[in-house]
Coordinates of C-alpha atoms in Angstrom, one line a residue:
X182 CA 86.0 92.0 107.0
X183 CA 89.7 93.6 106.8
X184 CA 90.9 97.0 106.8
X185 CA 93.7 99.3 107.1
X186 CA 95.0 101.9 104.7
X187 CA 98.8 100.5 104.8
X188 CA 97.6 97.2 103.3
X189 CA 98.6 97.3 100.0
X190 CA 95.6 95.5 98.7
X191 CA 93.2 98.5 100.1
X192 CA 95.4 100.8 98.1
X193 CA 95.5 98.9 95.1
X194 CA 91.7 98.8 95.3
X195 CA 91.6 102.0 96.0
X196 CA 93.7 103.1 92.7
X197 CA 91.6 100.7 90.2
X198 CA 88.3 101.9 91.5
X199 CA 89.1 105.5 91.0
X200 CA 91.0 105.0 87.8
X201 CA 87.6 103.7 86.3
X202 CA 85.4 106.2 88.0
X203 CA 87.3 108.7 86.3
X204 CA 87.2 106.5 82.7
X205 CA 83.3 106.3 83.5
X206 CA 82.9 110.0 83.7
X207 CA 84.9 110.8 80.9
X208 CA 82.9 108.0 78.4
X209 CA 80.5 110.1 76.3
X210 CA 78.5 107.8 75.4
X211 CA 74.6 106.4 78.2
X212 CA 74.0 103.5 78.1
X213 CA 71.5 101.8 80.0
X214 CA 73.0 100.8 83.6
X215 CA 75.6 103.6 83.4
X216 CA 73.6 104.6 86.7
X217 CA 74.4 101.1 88.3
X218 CA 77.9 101.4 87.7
X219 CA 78.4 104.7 88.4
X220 CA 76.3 103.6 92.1
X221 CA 78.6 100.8 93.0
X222 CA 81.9 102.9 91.8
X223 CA 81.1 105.4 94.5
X224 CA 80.3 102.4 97.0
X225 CA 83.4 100.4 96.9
X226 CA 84.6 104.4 97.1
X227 CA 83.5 104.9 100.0
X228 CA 84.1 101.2 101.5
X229 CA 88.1 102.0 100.8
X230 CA 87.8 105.5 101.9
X231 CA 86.4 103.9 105.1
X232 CA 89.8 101.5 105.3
X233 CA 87.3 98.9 106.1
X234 CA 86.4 95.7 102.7
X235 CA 83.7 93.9 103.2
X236 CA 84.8 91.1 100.5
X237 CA 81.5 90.0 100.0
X238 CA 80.0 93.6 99.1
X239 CA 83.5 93.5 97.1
X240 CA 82.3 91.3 95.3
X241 CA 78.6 92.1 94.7
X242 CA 79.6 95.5 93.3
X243 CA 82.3 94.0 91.2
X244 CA 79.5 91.5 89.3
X245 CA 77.1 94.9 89.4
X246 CA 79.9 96.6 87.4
X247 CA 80.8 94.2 85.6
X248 CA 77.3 93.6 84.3
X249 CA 76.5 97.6 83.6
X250 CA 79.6 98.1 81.5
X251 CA 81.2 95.0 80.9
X252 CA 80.0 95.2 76.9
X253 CA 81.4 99.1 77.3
X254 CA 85.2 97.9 75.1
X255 CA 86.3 101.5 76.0
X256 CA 86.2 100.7 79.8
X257 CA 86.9 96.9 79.5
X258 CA 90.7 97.7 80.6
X259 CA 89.3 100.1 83.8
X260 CA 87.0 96.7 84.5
X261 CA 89.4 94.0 84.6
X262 CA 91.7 96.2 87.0
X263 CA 88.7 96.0 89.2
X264 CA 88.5 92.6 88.7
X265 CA 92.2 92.2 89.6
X266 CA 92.4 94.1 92.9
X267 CA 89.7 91.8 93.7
X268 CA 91.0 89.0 93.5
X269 CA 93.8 90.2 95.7
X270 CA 91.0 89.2 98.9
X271 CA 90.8 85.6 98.0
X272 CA 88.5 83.1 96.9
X273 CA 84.8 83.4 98.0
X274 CA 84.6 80.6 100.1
X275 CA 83.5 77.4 99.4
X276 CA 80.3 76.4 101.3

């Protein structure tokens, strides 16, 4: 688990998630697991709100999204700067 708002990982998290939350809501078009996305936007939302990742929920709702909309091309951008801030926690680690 880490935290804080002055990491600038948090806050780069923080920026991608809402950036695509607001691409989501603006797309016109369903589609099937709009709902799932839309669900685990508002979680990691919340998560940075709090101040306080939980990289492995991170990363859970990044392959949730990523799954939902990933064949969305519109919000492929909005995606992969998910993706990115991410990555900026680390590896998973290796068991």
């Amino acid at each position: 688990m880490t935290g804080s708002d002055g990491d600038p990982r948090v806050v780069e998290l923080r920026t991608a998630v809402s950036r695509l939350r607001r691409e989501l809501a603006a797309h016109p078009a369903e589609f099937t697991d709009r709902a799932i996305a839309e669900d685990e936007l508002a979680a990691l939302a919340a998560m940075v709100t709090r101040g306080v990742v939980e990289v492995p929920r991170l990363r859970r709702s990044l392959l949730l999204i990523a799954g939902a909309i990933g064949s969305v091309s519109a919000l492929s951008r909005g995606v992969s700067e998910v993706r990115r801030a991410v990555e900026l926690f680390g590896e998973p680690p290796r068991d």
